[in-house]
Amino acid sequence: MRTSSMMKRMAAMSLAAAAGLTAGAAAAADAAPEAQRTIQVLSVKGGDAASPKAAVWKKAQTTQVALQTAFPGHASIVGTAVTQQLTAQAVRAGDRLFVKLAWNDVTANTAIKDTDQFVDGAAVQFPVNGEVSTLPFMGDAEHAVNVWHWRADGRTQNLIAKGFGTATPVPSEGLRSASVRTRDGWEVVISRPLQVKAEEGATLQGRSTMPIAFAAWDGENQERDGLKAVTMEWWQLRF
Ligand code: HEM
């Protein structure tokens, strides 16, 4: 590609990114006040919270989390995400963190049978350095984020990103997920050991709070990659 057109494209992308960041900052400004953006983690000695139907979820606090369409990361993938909110719960059982997400989605998109088909998905994101100074929009060049990504086709991936456009799968063998279809949508539990090797992502061991962000994709609405519903600001897990 000739330099001039590459430069034009880069300029367009950074303009979009800048506009997006401003939009992001503006959206974050009118989001839920900090104090309300807390998800209380229920700590239990042992037991298993892997299934969305596990009894322990009846005891864990439920928090409503409002979502907004992520600003376009790529000019070629734009649209309006349909998921307006999800509920989040968290349980610490032994040395594992379990995060349960539930949201409405009338269609179960679980397989990609054609080029214009996409699967439902959900994800949680943590700043690897544990700081809210890391950009919640998939991190930035200096500050990475760790994303746990559930897909309705049964794939669960651990990702590291340093800004959107850089998401890279990094194996984390302790990452697990389980999901059920409900009358209105999905219930998904994503879990992982609190402690992992540094290259695998964010460590949660020994923390009293940890910033967390959320994302949901509706495959029926052609949502994929950057076209999704997200939290534009960090929420806080409180252990
Ligand atoms: C406004 C904020 C955000 C923007 C603009 C954005 C943008 C993007 C873009 C452009 C991509 C595709 C390129 C790439 O792989 O990096 C992407 C992928 C991805 N993003 Fe984001 N993102 C945002 C927030 C989030 C949040 C909060 C999460 C998780 C909670 C997240 C999770 C993911 C995942 C899992 C992928 C890979 C999707 C796949 O492989 O199917 N993003 N994002």
mmCIF file of C-alpha atoms and ligand atoms in Angstrom:
data_model
loop_
_atom_site.group_PDB
_atom_site.id
_atom_site.type_symbol
_atom_site.label_atom_id
_atom_site.label_comp_id
_atom_site.label_asym_id
_atom_site.label_seq_id
_atom_site.Cartn_x
_atom_site.Cartn_y
_atom_site.Cartn_z
ATOM 1 C CA MET A 1 0.000 0.000 0.000
ATOM 2 C CA ARG A 2 1.457 3.356 -1.051
ATOM 3 C CA THR A 3 2.692 5.436 1.907
ATOM 4 C CA SER A 4 0.358 8.328 1.164
ATOM 5 C CA SER A 5 -2.805 6.218 1.365
ATOM 6 C CA MET A 6 -1.431 4.389 4.491
ATOM 7 C CA MET A 7 -0.837 7.819 6.080
ATOM 8 C CA LYS A 8 -4.363 8.919 5.115
ATOM 9 C CA ARG A 9 -5.787 5.684 6.637
ATOM 10 C CA MET A 10 -3.712 6.025 9.826
ATOM 11 C CA ALA A 11 -4.831 9.692 10.126
ATOM 12 C CA ALA A 12 -8.484 8.631 9.662
ATOM 13 C CA MET A 13 -8.103 5.829 12.255
ATOM 14 C CA SER A 14 -6.453 8.066 14.837
ATOM 15 C CA LEU A 15 -9.126 10.721 14.238
ATOM 16 C CA ALA A 16 -11.768 8.000 14.804
ATOM 17 C CA ALA A 17 -9.897 6.774 17.882
ATOM 18 C CA ALA A 18 -9.558 10.347 19.229
ATOM 19 C CA ALA A 19 -13.270 11.016 18.573
ATOM 20 C CA GLY A 20 -14.026 7.693 20.177
ATOM 21 C CA LEU A 21 -11.904 8.433 23.242
ATOM 22 C CA THR A 22 -13.637 11.793 23.649
ATOM 23 C CA ALA A 23 -16.996 10.050 23.215
ATOM 24 C CA GLY A 24 -15.798 7.435 25.670
ATOM 25 C CA ALA A 25 -14.739 10.028 28.194
ATOM 26 C CA ALA A 26 -18.048 11.887 27.746
ATOM 27 C CA ALA A 27 -20.028 8.662 28.130
ATOM 28 C CA ALA A 28 -17.965 7.713 31.194
ATOM 29 C CA ALA A 29 -18.717 11.140 32.646
ATOM 30 C CA ASP A 30 -22.466 10.505 32.680
ATOM 31 C CA ALA A 31 -22.139 6.905 33.870
ATOM 32 C CA ALA A 32 -23.182 5.578 37.293
ATOM 33 C CA PRO A 33 -21.382 7.421 40.154
ATOM 34 C CA GLU A 34 -18.199 5.651 41.267
ATOM 35 C CA ALA A 35 -19.671 4.537 44.588
ATOM 36 C CA GLN A 36 -22.458 2.652 42.857
ATOM 37 C CA ARG A 37 -20.073 0.898 40.489
ATOM 38 C CA THR A 38 -19.179 -1.765 43.011
ATOM 39 C CA ILE A 39 -19.709 -5.515 42.779
ATOM 40 C CA GLN A 40 -19.447 -7.178 46.192
ATOM 41 C CA VAL A 41 -17.618 -10.517 45.960
ATOM 42 C CA LEU A 42 -19.127 -13.227 48.170
ATOM 43 C CA SER A 43 -16.268 -15.224 49.706
ATOM 44 C CA VAL A 44 -17.023 -18.842 50.508
ATOM 45 C CA LYS A 45 -14.564 -21.414 51.898
ATOM 46 C CA GLY A 46 -15.014 -24.077 49.302
ATOM 47 C CA GLY A 47 -17.811 -25.324 47.166
ATOM 48 C CA ASP A 48 -18.332 -24.795 43.496
ATOM 49 C CA ALA A 49 -19.886 -21.837 41.713
ATOM 50 C CA ALA A 50 -19.011 -23.049 38.217
ATOM 51 C CA SER A 51 -22.602 -23.615 37.134
ATOM 52 C CA PRO A 52 -24.912 -20.612 36.631
ATOM 53 C CA LYS A 53 -27.477 -22.708 38.524
ATOM 54 C CA ALA A 54 -25.232 -23.349 41.559
ATOM 55 C CA ALA A 55 -27.026 -22.616 44.869
ATOM 56 C CA VAL A 56 -24.362 -20.119 45.981
ATOM 57 C CA TRP A 57 -25.560 -17.600 43.348
ATOM 58 C CA LYS A 58 -28.766 -17.180 45.362
ATOM 59 C CA LYS A 59 -26.628 -15.687 48.168
ATOM 60 C CA ALA A 60 -24.306 -13.481 46.081
ATOM 61 C CA GLN A 61 -25.214 -9.794 45.634
ATOM 62 C CA THR A 62 -26.615 -8.925 42.168
ATOM 63 C CA THR A 63 -25.561 -5.644 40.529
ATOM 64 C CA GLN A 64 -27.199 -4.044 37.484
ATOM 65 C CA VAL A 65 -24.599 -2.812 35.015
ATOM 66 C CA ALA A 66 -25.585 -0.379 32.227
ATOM 67 C CA LEU A 67 -23.918 -0.925 28.846
ATOM 68 C CA GLN A 68 -23.335 1.361 25.865
ATOM 69 C CA THR A 69 -22.231 0.795 22.296
ATOM 70 C CA ALA A 70 -18.425 0.887 22.137
ATOM 71 C CA PHE A 71 -17.169 3.712 19.943
ATOM 72 C CA PRO A 72 -16.027 2.315 16.577
ATOM 73 C CA GLY A 73 -12.484 0.969 16.692
ATOM 74 C CA HIS A 74 -12.492 0.178 12.989
ATOM 75 C CA ALA A 75 -14.308 2.378 10.477
ATOM 76 C CA SER A 76 -15.473 -0.791 8.690
ATOM 77 C CA ILE A 77 -17.376 -2.254 11.647
ATOM 78 C CA VAL A 78 -19.978 0.229 12.920
ATOM 79 C CA GLY A 79 -23.494 -0.059 14.295
ATOM 80 C CA THR A 80 -25.494 0.123 17.512
ATOM 81 C CA ALA A 81 -25.213 -2.670 20.030
ATOM 82 C CA VAL A 82 -28.520 -3.977 21.370
ATOM 83 C CA THR A 83 -27.684 -5.163 24.898
ATOM 84 C CA GLN A 84 -28.575 -2.317 27.269
ATOM 85 C CA GLN A 85 -27.552 -3.915 30.560
ATOM 86 C CA LEU A 86 -26.445 -7.066 32.301
ATOM 87 C CA THR A 87 -26.454 -8.254 35.886
ATOM 88 C CA ALA A 88 -23.144 -9.176 37.486
ATOM 89 C CA GLN A 89 -22.373 -11.322 40.526
ATOM 90 C CA ALA A 90 -19.045 -12.561 41.897
ATOM 91 C CA VAL A 91 -18.032 -15.394 44.207
ATOM 92 C CA ARG A 92 -14.596 -16.206 45.537
ATOM 93 C CA ALA A 93 -14.430 -19.905 46.411
ATOM 94 C CA GLY A 94 -11.048 -21.046 47.680
ATOM 95 C CA ASP A 95 -8.426 -19.742 45.242
ATOM 96 C CA ARG A 96 -10.830 -19.127 42.337
ATOM 97 C CA LEU A 97 -12.909 -16.158 41.263
ATOM 98 C CA PHE A 98 -16.266 -16.865 39.618
ATOM 99 C CA VAL A 99 -18.078 -14.070 37.779
ATOM 100 C CA LYS A 100 -21.698 -14.671 36.729
ATOM 101 C CA LEU A 101 -23.246 -12.497 34.025
ATOM 102 C CA ALA A 102 -26.878 -12.557 32.912
ATOM 103 C CA TRP A 103 -28.476 -10.548 30.139
ATOM 104 C CA ASN A 104 -31.436 -10.568 27.792
ATOM 105 C CA ASP A 105 -30.946 -11.880 24.284
ATOM 106 C CA VAL A 106 -33.964 -13.393 22.578
ATOM 107 C CA THR A 107 -31.961 -15.282 19.936
ATOM 108 C CA ALA A 108 -29.320 -17.910 20.728
ATOM 109 C CA ASN A 109 -26.567 -17.417 18.116
ATOM 110 C CA THR A 110 -24.268 -20.340 18.824
ATOM 111 C CA ALA A 111 -22.692 -21.129 15.473
ATOM 112 C CA ILE A 112 -21.214 -19.290 12.488
ATOM 113 C CA LYS A 113 -22.783 -20.947 9.449
ATOM 114 C CA ASP A 114 -22.143 -18.128 7.004
ATOM 115 C CA THR A 115 -19.865 -15.127 6.547
ATOM 116 C CA ASP A 116 -22.482 -12.730 7.845
ATOM 117 C CA GLN A 117 -23.240 -14.753 10.963
ATOM 118 C CA PHE A 118 -21.726 -14.109 14.376
ATOM 119 C CA VAL A 119 -22.067 -15.743 17.771
ATOM 120 C CA ASP A 120 -23.303 -14.273 21.036
ATOM 121 C CA GLY A 121 -20.588 -13.449 23.515
ATOM 122 C CA ALA A 122 -19.670 -11.777 26.791
ATOM 123 C CA ALA A 123 -16.431 -10.752 28.451
ATOM 124 C CA VAL A 124 -14.878 -9.306 31.576
ATOM 125 C CA GLN A 125 -11.770 -7.109 31.486
ATOM 126 C CA PHE A 126 -9.190 -6.316 34.182
ATOM 127 C CA PRO A 127 -6.256 -3.848 34.091
ATOM 128 C CA VAL A 128 -3.130 -6.004 34.445
ATOM 129 C CA ASN A 129 -1.572 -3.403 36.772
ATOM 130 C CA GLY A 130 -4.819 -3.265 38.804
ATOM 131 C CA GLU A 131 -5.045 0.513 38.310
ATOM 132 C CA VAL A 132 -8.060 2.544 37.126
ATOM 133 C CA SER A 133 -5.549 4.773 35.323
ATOM 134 C CA THR A 134 -5.430 2.061 32.624
ATOM 135 C CA LEU A 135 -7.874 2.972 29.829
ATOM 136 C CA PRO A 136 -11.044 0.833 30.094
ATOM 137 C CA PHE A 137 -11.220 0.773 26.282
ATOM 138 C CA MET A 138 -8.984 -2.343 26.049
ATOM 139 C CA GLY A 139 -6.034 -0.634 27.696
ATOM 140 C CA ASP A 140 -3.360 1.474 26.069
ATOM 141 C CA ALA A 141 0.115 1.096 24.661
ATOM 142 C CA GLU A 142 1.752 1.224 28.090
ATOM 143 C CA HIS A 143 -0.912 -0.455 30.199
ATOM 144 C CA ALA A 144 -2.294 -3.857 29.237
ATOM 145 C CA VAL A 145 -5.678 -5.356 30.043
ATOM 146 C CA ASN A 146 -6.602 -9.000 30.548
ATOM 147 C CA VAL A 147 -9.903 -10.121 29.007
ATOM 148 C CA TRP A 148 -11.800 -13.344 29.734
ATOM 149 C CA HIS A 149 -14.030 -13.907 26.679
ATOM 150 C CA TRP A 150 -16.955 -16.361 26.549
ATOM 151 C CA ARG A 151 -18.408 -17.203 23.137
ATOM 152 C CA ALA A 152 -21.719 -19.016 22.611
ATOM 153 C CA ASP A 153 -19.999 -21.488 20.274
ATOM 154 C CA GLY A 154 -18.327 -22.943 23.354
ATOM 155 C CA ARG A 155 -14.946 -21.260 22.903
ATOM 156 C CA THR A 156 -13.531 -19.377 25.900
ATOM 157 C CA GLN A 157 -10.397 -17.324 25.362
ATOM 158 C CA ASN A 158 -7.944 -15.438 27.549
ATOM 159 C CA LEU A 159 -6.721 -12.266 25.864
ATOM 160 C CA ILE A 160 -4.163 -9.575 26.532
ATOM 161 C CA ALA A 161 -4.636 -6.192 24.828
ATOM 162 C CA LYS A 162 -2.713 -2.936 24.824
ATOM 163 C CA GLY A 163 -5.356 -0.786 23.122
ATOM 164 C CA PHE A 164 -8.056 -1.925 20.738
ATOM 165 C CA GLY A 165 -6.778 -3.623 17.634
ATOM 166 C CA THR A 166 -4.174 -5.469 19.689
ATOM 167 C CA ALA A 167 -6.166 -8.207 21.437
ATOM 168 C CA THR A 168 -3.962 -11.342 21.535
ATOM 169 C CA PRO A 169 -5.024 -14.784 22.773
ATOM 170 C CA VAL A 170 -2.732 -16.034 25.588
ATOM 171 C CA PRO A 171 -3.426 -19.559 26.881
ATOM 172 C CA SER A 172 -4.536 -19.661 30.539
ATOM 173 C CA GLU A 173 -5.371 -23.244 31.280
ATOM 174 C CA GLY A 174 -7.253 -22.367 34.484
ATOM 175 C CA LEU A 175 -9.865 -20.267 32.657
ATOM 176 C CA ARG A 176 -13.311 -21.949 32.583
ATOM 177 C CA SER A 177 -16.830 -21.041 31.587
ATOM 178 C CA ALA A 178 -20.307 -22.520 31.782
ATOM 179 C CA SER A 179 -23.524 -21.162 30.310
ATOM 180 C CA VAL A 180 -27.244 -21.801 30.206
ATOM 181 C CA ARG A 181 -29.985 -20.375 28.046
ATOM 182 C CA THR A 182 -32.763 -18.799 30.088
ATOM 183 C CA ARG A 183 -36.260 -17.827 28.975
ATOM 184 C CA ASP A 184 -34.972 -14.304 28.169
ATOM 185 C CA GLY A 185 -31.323 -14.739 27.350
ATOM 186 C CA TRP A 186 -28.018 -16.039 28.726
ATOM 187 C CA GLU A 187 -26.504 -16.815 32.100
ATOM 188 C CA VAL A 188 -22.751 -17.351 31.976
ATOM 189 C CA VAL A 189 -20.162 -18.064 34.667
ATOM 190 C CA ILE A 190 -16.522 -17.342 33.813
ATOM 191 C CA SER A 191 -13.932 -18.407 36.389
ATOM 192 C CA ARG A 192 -10.168 -18.535 36.865
ATOM 193 C CA PRO A 193 -7.629 -19.013 39.668
ATOM 194 C CA LEU A 194 -6.881 -15.746 41.499
ATOM 195 C CA GLN A 195 -3.165 -16.260 40.893
ATOM 196 C CA VAL A 196 -1.709 -16.845 37.393
ATOM 197 C CA LYS A 197 1.695 -16.468 35.754
ATOM 198 C CA ALA A 198 2.450 -12.806 34.905
ATOM 199 C CA GLU A 199 2.266 -13.400 31.151
ATOM 200 C CA GLU A 200 -1.203 -14.930 31.508
ATOM 201 C CA GLY A 201 -2.847 -11.755 32.748
ATOM 202 C CA ALA A 202 -4.084 -9.931 35.829
ATOM 203 C CA THR A 203 -3.474 -11.366 39.289
ATOM 204 C CA LEU A 204 -6.361 -11.021 41.739
ATOM 205 C CA GLN A 205 -4.723 -12.720 44.726
ATOM 206 C CA GLY A 206 -4.438 -10.521 47.829
ATOM 207 C CA ARG A 207 -6.460 -7.624 46.423
ATOM 208 C CA SER A 208 -9.256 -5.942 48.410
ATOM 209 C CA THR A 209 -10.631 -4.311 45.245
ATOM 210 C CA MET A 210 -10.016 -4.827 41.493
ATOM 211 C CA PRO A 211 -11.250 -2.711 38.558
ATOM 212 C CA ILE A 212 -13.455 -4.687 36.150
ATOM 213 C CA ALA A 213 -15.225 -3.843 32.879
ATOM 214 C CA PHE A 214 -17.838 -5.747 30.879
ATOM 215 C CA ALA A 215 -18.826 -6.425 27.268
ATOM 216 C CA ALA A 216 -21.622 -8.291 25.478
ATOM 217 C CA TRP A 217 -22.101 -9.207 21.823
ATOM 218 C CA ASP A 218 -25.392 -10.108 20.148
ATOM 219 C CA GLY A 219 -24.541 -12.252 17.126
ATOM 220 C CA GLU A 220 -28.034 -11.767 15.672
ATOM 221 C CA ASN A 221 -27.229 -8.055 15.354
ATOM 222 C CA GLN A 222 -23.940 -8.821 13.540
ATOM 223 C CA GLU A 223 -22.006 -7.749 16.617
ATOM 224 C CA ARG A 224 -18.351 -8.867 16.668
ATOM 225 C CA ASP A 225 -14.934 -7.459 17.568
ATOM 226 C CA GLY A 226 -15.342 -3.774 18.380
ATOM 227 C CA LEU A 227 -19.061 -3.676 17.626
ATOM 228 C CA LYS A 228 -20.473 -4.590 21.045
ATOM 229 C CA ALA A 229 -22.075 -3.221 24.198
ATOM 230 C CA VAL A 230 -19.573 -2.243 26.891
ATOM 231 C CA THR A 231 -19.084 -0.390 30.146
ATOM 232 C CA MET A 232 -17.221 2.805 29.284
ATOM 233 C CA GLU A 233 -15.802 3.050 32.776
ATOM 234 C CA TRP A 234 -14.219 0.743 35.351
ATOM 235 C CA TRP A 235 -16.438 -0.886 37.933
ATOM 236 C CA GLN A 236 -14.895 -2.272 41.114
ATOM 237 C CA LEU A 237 -14.887 -5.811 42.446
ATOM 238 C CA ARG A 238 -14.819 -5.540 46.259
ATOM 239 C CA PHE A 239 -13.427 -8.683 47.958
HETATM 240 C C1 HEM B 1 -15.063 1.608 24.065
HETATM 241 C C2 HEM B 1 -14.388 0.567 24.377
HETATM 242 C C3 HEM B 1 -13.887 -0.482 23.404
HETATM 243 C C4 HEM B 1 -13.512 -0.385 22.075
HETATM 244 C C5 HEM B 1 -13.495 0.844 21.179
HETATM 245 C C6 HEM B 1 -13.124 -1.723 21.634
HETATM 246 C C7 HEM B 1 -12.683 -2.024 20.343
HETATM 247 C C8 HEM B 1 -12.356 -3.302 19.902
HETATM 248 C C9 HEM B 1 -11.875 -3.615 18.568
HETATM 249 C C10 HEM B 1 -11.610 -2.605 17.464
HETATM 250 C C11 HEM B 1 -11.694 -4.957 18.500
HETATM 251 C C12 HEM B 1 -11.226 -5.790 17.280
HETATM 252 C C13 HEM B 1 -9.759 -5.769 17.169
HETATM 253 C C14 HEM B 1 -9.036 -6.389 18.264
HETATM 254 O O1 HEM B 1 -9.031 -7.582 18.275
HETATM 255 O O2 HEM B 1 -8.487 -5.689 19.104
HETATM 256 C C15 HEM B 1 -12.044 -5.495 19.776
HETATM 257 C C16 HEM B 1 -11.990 -6.839 20.094
HETATM 258 C C17 HEM B 1 -12.328 -7.346 21.331
HETATM 259 N N1 HEM B 1 -12.720 -6.613 22.442
HETATM 260 FE FE1 HEM B 1 -12.953 -4.613 22.579
HETATM 261 N N2 HEM B 1 -13.269 -2.600 22.671
HETATM 262 C C18 HEM B 1 -13.721 -1.889 23.766
HETATM 263 C C19 HEM B 1 -13.993 -2.352 25.042
HETATM 264 C C20 HEM B 1 -13.905 -3.701 25.374
HETATM 265 C C21 HEM B 1 -14.211 -4.233 26.701
HETATM 266 C C22 HEM B 1 -14.650 -3.387 27.904
HETATM 267 C C23 HEM B 1 -14.020 -5.595 26.625
HETATM 268 C C24 HEM B 1 -14.189 -6.650 27.677
HETATM 269 C C25 HEM B 1 -14.902 -6.504 28.772
HETATM 270 C C26 HEM B 1 -13.591 -5.914 25.253
HETATM 271 C C27 HEM B 1 -13.321 -7.178 24.787
HETATM 272 C C28 HEM B 1 -12.940 -7.496 23.475
HETATM 273 C C29 HEM B 1 -12.704 -8.866 22.991
HETATM 274 C C30 HEM B 1 -12.869 -10.138 23.790
HETATM 275 C C31 HEM B 1 -12.312 -8.761 21.655
HETATM 276 C C32 HEM B 1 -11.945 -9.918 20.698
HETATM 277 C C33 HEM B 1 -13.225 -10.348 19.998
HETATM 278 C C34 HEM B 1 -13.040 -11.629 19.208
HETATM 279 O O3 HEM B 1 -11.947 -12.082 19.018
HETATM 280 O O4 HEM B 1 -14.078 -12.149 18.788
HETATM 281 N N3 HEM B 1 -13.522 -4.738 24.522
HETATM 282 N N4 HEM B 1 -12.460 -4.467 20.609
#
